[in-house]
GROMACS .gro file of C-alpha atoms in nm:
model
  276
    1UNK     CA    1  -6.403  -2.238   0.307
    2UNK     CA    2  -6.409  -2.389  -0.051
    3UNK     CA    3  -6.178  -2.404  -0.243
    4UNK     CA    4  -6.249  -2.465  -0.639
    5UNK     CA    5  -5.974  -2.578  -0.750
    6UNK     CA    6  -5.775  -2.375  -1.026
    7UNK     CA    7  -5.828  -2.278  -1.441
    8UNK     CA    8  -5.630  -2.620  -1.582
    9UNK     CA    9  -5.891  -2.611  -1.872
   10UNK     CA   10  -5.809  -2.492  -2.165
   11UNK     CA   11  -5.871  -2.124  -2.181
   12UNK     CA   12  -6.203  -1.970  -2.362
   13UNK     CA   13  -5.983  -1.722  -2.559
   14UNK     CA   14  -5.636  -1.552  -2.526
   15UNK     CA   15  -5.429  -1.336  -2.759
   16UNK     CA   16  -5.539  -1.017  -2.649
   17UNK     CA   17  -5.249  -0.757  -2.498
   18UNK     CA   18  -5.454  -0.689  -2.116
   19UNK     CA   19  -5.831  -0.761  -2.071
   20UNK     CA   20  -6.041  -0.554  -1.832
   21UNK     CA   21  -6.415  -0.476  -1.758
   22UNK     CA   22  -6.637  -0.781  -1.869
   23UNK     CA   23  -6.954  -0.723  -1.924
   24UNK     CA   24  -7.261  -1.007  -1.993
   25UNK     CA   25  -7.466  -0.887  -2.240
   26UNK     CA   26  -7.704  -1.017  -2.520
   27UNK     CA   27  -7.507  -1.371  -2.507
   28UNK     CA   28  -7.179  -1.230  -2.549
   29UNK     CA   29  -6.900  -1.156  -2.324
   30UNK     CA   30  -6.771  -0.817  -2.382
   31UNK     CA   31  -6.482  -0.682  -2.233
   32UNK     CA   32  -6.173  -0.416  -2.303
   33UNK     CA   33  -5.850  -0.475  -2.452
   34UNK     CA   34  -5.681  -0.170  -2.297
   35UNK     CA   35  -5.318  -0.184  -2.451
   36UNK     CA   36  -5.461  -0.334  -2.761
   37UNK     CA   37  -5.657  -0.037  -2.816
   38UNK     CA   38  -6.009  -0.246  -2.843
   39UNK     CA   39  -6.310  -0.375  -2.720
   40UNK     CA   40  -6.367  -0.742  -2.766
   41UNK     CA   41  -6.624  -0.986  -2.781
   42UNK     CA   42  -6.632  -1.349  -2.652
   43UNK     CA   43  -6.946  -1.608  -2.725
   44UNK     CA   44  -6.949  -1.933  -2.545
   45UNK     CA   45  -6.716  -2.108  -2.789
   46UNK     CA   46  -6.459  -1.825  -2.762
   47UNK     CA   47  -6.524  -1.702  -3.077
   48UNK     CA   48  -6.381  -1.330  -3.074
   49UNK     CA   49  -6.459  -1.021  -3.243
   50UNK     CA   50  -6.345  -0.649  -3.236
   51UNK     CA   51  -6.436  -0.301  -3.175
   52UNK     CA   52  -6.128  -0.141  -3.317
   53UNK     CA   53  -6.059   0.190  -3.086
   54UNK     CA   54  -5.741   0.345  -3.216
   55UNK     CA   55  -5.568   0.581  -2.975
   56UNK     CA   56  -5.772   0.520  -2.684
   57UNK     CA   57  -5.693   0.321  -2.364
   58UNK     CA   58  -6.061   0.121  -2.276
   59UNK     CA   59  -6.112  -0.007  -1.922
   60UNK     CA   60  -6.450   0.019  -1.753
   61UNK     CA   61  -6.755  -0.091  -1.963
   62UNK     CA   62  -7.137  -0.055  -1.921
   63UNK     CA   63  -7.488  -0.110  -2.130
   64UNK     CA   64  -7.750   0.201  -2.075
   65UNK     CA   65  -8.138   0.101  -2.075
   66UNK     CA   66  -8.136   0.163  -2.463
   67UNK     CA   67  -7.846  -0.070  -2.505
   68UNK     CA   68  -7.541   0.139  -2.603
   69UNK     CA   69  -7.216   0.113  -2.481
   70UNK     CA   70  -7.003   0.348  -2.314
   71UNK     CA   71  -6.626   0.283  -2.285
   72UNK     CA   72  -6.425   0.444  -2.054
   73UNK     CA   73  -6.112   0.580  -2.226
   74UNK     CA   74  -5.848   0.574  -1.972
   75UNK     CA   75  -5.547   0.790  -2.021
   76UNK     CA   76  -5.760   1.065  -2.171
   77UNK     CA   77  -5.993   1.086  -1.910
   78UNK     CA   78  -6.293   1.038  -2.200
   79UNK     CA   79  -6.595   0.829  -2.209
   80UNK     CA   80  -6.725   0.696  -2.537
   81UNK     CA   81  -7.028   0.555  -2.690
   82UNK     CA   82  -7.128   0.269  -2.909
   83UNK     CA   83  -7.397   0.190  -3.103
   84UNK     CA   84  -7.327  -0.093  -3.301
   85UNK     CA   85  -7.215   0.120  -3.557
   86UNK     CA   86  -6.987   0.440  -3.436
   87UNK     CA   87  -6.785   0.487  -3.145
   88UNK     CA   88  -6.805   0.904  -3.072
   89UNK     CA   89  -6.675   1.048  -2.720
   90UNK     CA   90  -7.010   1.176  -2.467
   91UNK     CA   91  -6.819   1.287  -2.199
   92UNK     CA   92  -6.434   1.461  -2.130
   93UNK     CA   93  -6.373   1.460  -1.735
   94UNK     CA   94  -6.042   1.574  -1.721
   95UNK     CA   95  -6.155   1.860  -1.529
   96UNK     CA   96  -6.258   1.643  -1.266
   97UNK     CA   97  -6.052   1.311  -1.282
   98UNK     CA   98  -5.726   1.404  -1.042
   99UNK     CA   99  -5.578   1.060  -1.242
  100UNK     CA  100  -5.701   0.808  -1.516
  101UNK     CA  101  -6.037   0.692  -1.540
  102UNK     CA  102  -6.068   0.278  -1.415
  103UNK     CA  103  -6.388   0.080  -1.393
  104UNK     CA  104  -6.716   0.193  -1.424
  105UNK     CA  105  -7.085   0.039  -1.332
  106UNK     CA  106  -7.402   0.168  -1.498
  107UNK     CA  107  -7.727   0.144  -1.317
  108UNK     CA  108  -8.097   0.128  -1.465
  109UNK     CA  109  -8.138   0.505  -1.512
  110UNK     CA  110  -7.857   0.476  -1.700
  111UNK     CA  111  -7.617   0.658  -1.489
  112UNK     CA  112  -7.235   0.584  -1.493
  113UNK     CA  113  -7.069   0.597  -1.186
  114UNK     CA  114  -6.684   0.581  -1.287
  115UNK     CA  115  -6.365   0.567  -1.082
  116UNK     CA  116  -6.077   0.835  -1.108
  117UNK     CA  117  -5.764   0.605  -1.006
  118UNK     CA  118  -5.574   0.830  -0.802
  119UNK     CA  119  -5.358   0.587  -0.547
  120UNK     CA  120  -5.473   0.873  -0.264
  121UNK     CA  121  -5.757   1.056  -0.282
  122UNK     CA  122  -5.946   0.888  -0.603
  123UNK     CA  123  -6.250   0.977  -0.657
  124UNK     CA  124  -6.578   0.821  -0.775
  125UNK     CA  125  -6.788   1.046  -1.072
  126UNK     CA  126  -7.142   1.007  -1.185
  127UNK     CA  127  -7.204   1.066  -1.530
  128UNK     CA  128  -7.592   1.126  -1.616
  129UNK     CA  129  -7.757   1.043  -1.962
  130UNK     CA  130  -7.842   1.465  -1.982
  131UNK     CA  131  -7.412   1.450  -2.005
  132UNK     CA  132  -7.388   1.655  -1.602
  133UNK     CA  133  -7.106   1.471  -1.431
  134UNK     CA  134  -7.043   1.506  -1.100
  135UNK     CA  135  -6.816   1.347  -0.812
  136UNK     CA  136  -7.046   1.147  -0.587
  137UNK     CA  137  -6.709   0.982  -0.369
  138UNK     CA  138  -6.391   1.072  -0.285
  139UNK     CA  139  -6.055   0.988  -0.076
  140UNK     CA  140  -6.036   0.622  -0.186
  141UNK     CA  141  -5.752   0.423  -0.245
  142UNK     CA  142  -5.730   0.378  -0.625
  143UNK     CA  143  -6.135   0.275  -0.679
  144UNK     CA  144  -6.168  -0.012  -0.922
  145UNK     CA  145  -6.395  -0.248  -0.997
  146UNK     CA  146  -6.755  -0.101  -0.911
  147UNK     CA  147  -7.101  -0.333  -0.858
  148UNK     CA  148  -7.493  -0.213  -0.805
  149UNK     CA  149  -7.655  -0.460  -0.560
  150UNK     CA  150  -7.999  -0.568  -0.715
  151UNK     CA  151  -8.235  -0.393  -0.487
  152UNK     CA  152  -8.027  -0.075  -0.664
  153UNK     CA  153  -7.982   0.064  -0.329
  154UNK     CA  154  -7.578  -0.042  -0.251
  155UNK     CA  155  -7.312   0.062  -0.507
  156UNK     CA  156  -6.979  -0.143  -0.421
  157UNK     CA  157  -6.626  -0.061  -0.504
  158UNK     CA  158  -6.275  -0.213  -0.463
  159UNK     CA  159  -6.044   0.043  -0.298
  160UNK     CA  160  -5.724  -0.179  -0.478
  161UNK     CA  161  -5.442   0.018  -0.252
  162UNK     CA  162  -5.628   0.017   0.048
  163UNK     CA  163  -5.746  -0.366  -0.036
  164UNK     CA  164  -6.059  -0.346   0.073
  165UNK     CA  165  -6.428  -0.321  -0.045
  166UNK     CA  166  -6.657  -0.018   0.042
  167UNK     CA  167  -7.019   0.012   0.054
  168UNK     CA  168  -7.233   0.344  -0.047
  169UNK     CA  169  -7.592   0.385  -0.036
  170UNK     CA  170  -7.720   0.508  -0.333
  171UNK     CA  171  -8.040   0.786  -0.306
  172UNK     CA  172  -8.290   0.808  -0.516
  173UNK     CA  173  -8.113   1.081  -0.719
  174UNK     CA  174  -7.794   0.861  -0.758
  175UNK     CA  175  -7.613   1.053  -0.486
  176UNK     CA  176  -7.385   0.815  -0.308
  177UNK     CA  177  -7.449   0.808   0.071
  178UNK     CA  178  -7.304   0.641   0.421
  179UNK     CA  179  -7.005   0.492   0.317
  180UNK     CA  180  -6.915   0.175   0.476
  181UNK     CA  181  -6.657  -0.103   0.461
  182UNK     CA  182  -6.809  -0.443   0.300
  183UNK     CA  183  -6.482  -0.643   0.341
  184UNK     CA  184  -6.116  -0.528   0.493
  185UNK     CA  185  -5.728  -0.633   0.470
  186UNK     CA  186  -5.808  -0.850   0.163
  187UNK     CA  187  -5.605  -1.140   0.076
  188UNK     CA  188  -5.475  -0.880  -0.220
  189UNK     CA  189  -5.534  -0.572  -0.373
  190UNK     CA  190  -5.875  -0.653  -0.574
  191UNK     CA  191  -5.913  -0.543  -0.935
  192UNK     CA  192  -6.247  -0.652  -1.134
  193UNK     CA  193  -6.599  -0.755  -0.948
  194UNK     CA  194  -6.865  -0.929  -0.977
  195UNK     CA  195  -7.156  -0.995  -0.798
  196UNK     CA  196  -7.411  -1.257  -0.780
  197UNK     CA  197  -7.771  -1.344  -0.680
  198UNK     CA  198  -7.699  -1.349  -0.284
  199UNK     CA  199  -7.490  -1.073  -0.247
  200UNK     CA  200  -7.157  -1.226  -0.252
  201UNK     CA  201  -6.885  -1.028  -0.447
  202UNK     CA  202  -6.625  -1.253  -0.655
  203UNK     CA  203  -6.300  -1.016  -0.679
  204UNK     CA  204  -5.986  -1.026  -0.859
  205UNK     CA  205  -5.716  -1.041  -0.597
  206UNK     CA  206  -5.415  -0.969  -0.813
  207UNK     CA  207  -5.119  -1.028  -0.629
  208UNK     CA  208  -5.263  -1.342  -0.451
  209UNK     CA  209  -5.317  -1.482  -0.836
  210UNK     CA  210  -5.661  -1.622  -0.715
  211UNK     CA  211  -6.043  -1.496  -0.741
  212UNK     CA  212  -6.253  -1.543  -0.433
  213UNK     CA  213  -6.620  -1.518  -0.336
  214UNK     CA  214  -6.608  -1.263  -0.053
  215UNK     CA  215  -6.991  -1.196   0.145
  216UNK     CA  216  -7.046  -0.901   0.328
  217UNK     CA  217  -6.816  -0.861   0.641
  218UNK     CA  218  -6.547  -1.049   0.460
  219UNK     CA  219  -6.595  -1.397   0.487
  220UNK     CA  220  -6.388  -1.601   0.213
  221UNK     CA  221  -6.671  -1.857   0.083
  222UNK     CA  222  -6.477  -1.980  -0.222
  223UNK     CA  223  -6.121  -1.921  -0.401
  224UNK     CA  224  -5.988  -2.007  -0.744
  225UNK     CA  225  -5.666  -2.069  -0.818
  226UNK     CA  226  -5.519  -1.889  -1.127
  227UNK     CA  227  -5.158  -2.108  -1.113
  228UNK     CA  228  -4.960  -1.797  -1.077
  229UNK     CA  229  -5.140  -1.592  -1.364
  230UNK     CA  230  -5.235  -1.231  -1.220
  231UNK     CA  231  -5.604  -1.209  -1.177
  232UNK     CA  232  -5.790  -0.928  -1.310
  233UNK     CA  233  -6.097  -0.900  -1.340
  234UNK     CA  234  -6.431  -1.129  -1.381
  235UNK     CA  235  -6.817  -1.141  -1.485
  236UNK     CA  236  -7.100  -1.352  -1.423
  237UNK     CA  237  -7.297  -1.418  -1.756
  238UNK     CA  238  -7.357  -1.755  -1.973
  239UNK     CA  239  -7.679  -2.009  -1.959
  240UNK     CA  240  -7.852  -1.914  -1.634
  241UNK     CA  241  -7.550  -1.654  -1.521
  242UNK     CA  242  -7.380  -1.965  -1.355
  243UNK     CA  243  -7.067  -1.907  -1.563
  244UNK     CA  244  -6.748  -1.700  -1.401
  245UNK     CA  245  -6.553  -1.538  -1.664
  246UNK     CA  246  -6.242  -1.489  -1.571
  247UNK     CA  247  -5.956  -1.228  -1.719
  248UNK     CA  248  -5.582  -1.264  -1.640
  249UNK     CA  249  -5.244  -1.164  -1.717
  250UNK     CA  250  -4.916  -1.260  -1.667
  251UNK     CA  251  -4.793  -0.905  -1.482
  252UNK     CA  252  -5.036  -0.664  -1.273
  253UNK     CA  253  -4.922  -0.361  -1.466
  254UNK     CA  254  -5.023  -0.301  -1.794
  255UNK     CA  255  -4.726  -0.114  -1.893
  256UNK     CA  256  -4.504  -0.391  -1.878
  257UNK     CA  257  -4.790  -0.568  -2.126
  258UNK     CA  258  -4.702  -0.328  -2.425
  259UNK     CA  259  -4.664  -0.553  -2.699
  260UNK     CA  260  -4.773  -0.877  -2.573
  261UNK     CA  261  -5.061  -1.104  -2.636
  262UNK     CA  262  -5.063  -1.288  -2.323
  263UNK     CA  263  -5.395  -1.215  -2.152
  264UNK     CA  264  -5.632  -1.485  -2.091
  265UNK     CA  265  -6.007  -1.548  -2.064
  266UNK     CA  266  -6.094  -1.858  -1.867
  267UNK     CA  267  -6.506  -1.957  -1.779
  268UNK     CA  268  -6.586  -2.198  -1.508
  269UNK     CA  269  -6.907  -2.294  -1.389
  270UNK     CA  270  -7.019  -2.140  -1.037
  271UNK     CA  271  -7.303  -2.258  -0.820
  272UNK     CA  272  -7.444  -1.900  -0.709
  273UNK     CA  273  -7.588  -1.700  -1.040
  274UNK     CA  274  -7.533  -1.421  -1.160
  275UNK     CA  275  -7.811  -1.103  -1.136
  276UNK     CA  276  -8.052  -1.138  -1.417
   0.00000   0.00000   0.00000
């Protein structure tokens, strides 16, 4: 097991209230600010800028084939869409969400699969470009952070409560299938995911204030230390997706965060890539 030691550097960028859902695209780090009521971006310098959403709660974030944005809105239960330009709500689920909406992955077709973030029976919705949502997975433990393998036949999600990570198979419709367990009794409850080039999944383990490398069966390859910071949630991206972005805070639950600037983004460099 290697270990890679811990964040000392100085970070890439901080002042945000509580970062969640990175996202590589087009050379920038993008990721929400949920209690600051934004979306951010990050270049390699740590430059930022901001999406200003006012009244919304962002978490999960995702690029469709045409390269707009959608947002998940937490609290509200809404999912949004940016162009560059406008920000203008696609989709309410409230009638389907039994809590708030967490992380969300989008896959080629441009398909959202989003969690509901019920602590028992959460549930997992698809959300189509035509604007049909559907739930596609249910009874998990408070789904979070959500990957597509690259063969786009394996969606996996971390089940934070029940701190494991589960394995569908996707059909060719997008209907989840054959739900399995990819990694059990985690080190702690994992937030954010990311997944790289051979099929290992880097977590956010919260409560263990450390991001590991975890391959399929649950094998611990490689850990990184946050020094006591709450780990959140990650993204592969930078020259040749071999940098880990890293998002942390200094308490698990945002609601404690009201008011504070105290999340972090951290990048280290990573030997396995990222997907292209």
């Amino acid at each position: 097991m290697i270990c890679k030691g811990t964040t000392a550097a100085p970070p890439l960028a901080h002042g945000f209230c509580f970062g969640e859902g990175p996202r590589w695209f087009e050379g920038l780090l993008w990721f929400s600010d949920m209690l600051g009521e934004a979306v951010h971006t990050a270049d390699l310098r740590g430059s930022l800028t901001t999406v200003p959403l006012p009244g919304r709660t962002p978490s999960g974030l995702g690029f469709r084939p045409d390269g707009s944005l959608l947002i998940v809105s937490a609290d509200d239960r809404v999912v949004l869409s940016y162009d560059g330009e406008t920000v203008v709500p696609i989709a309410d689920l409230t009638k389907l969400a039994p809590a708030g909406l967490g992380d969300m992955v989008v896959d080629h077709a441009g398909r959202a699969y989003i969690g509901s973030q019920a602590f028992e029976g959460g549930l997992i919705i698809r959300l189509d470009p035509d604007g049909r949502a559907v739930v596609v997975a249910d009874d998990l433990d408070f789904p979070n952070g959500m990957v597509i393998t690259e063969d786009r036949k394996t969606l996996i999600v971390a089940e934070s409560v029940g701190r494991r990570l589960t394995a569908y198979r996707i059909g060719d419709d997008g209907a989840l299938h054959d739900r399995r367990i990819f990694a059990d009794n985690l080190d702690g409850p994992p937030d954010g995911i990311a997944l790289d080039a051979q099929g290992g999944v880097w977590a956010a383990m919260t409560l263990a204030h450390q991001f590991e490398r975890i391959i399929d069966g649950g094998e611990v390859t490689d850990r990184i230390d946050m020094d006591g910071r709450v780990a959140i949630a990650c993204a592969l991206g930078g020259p040749e997706r071999r940098t880990l972005f890293l998002l942390s805070s200094t308490d698990a639950y945002p609601q404690r965060l009201v008011g504070t600037r105290l999340s972090r983004l951290d990048a280290v460099r990573v030997e396995v890539p990222g997907l292209p």
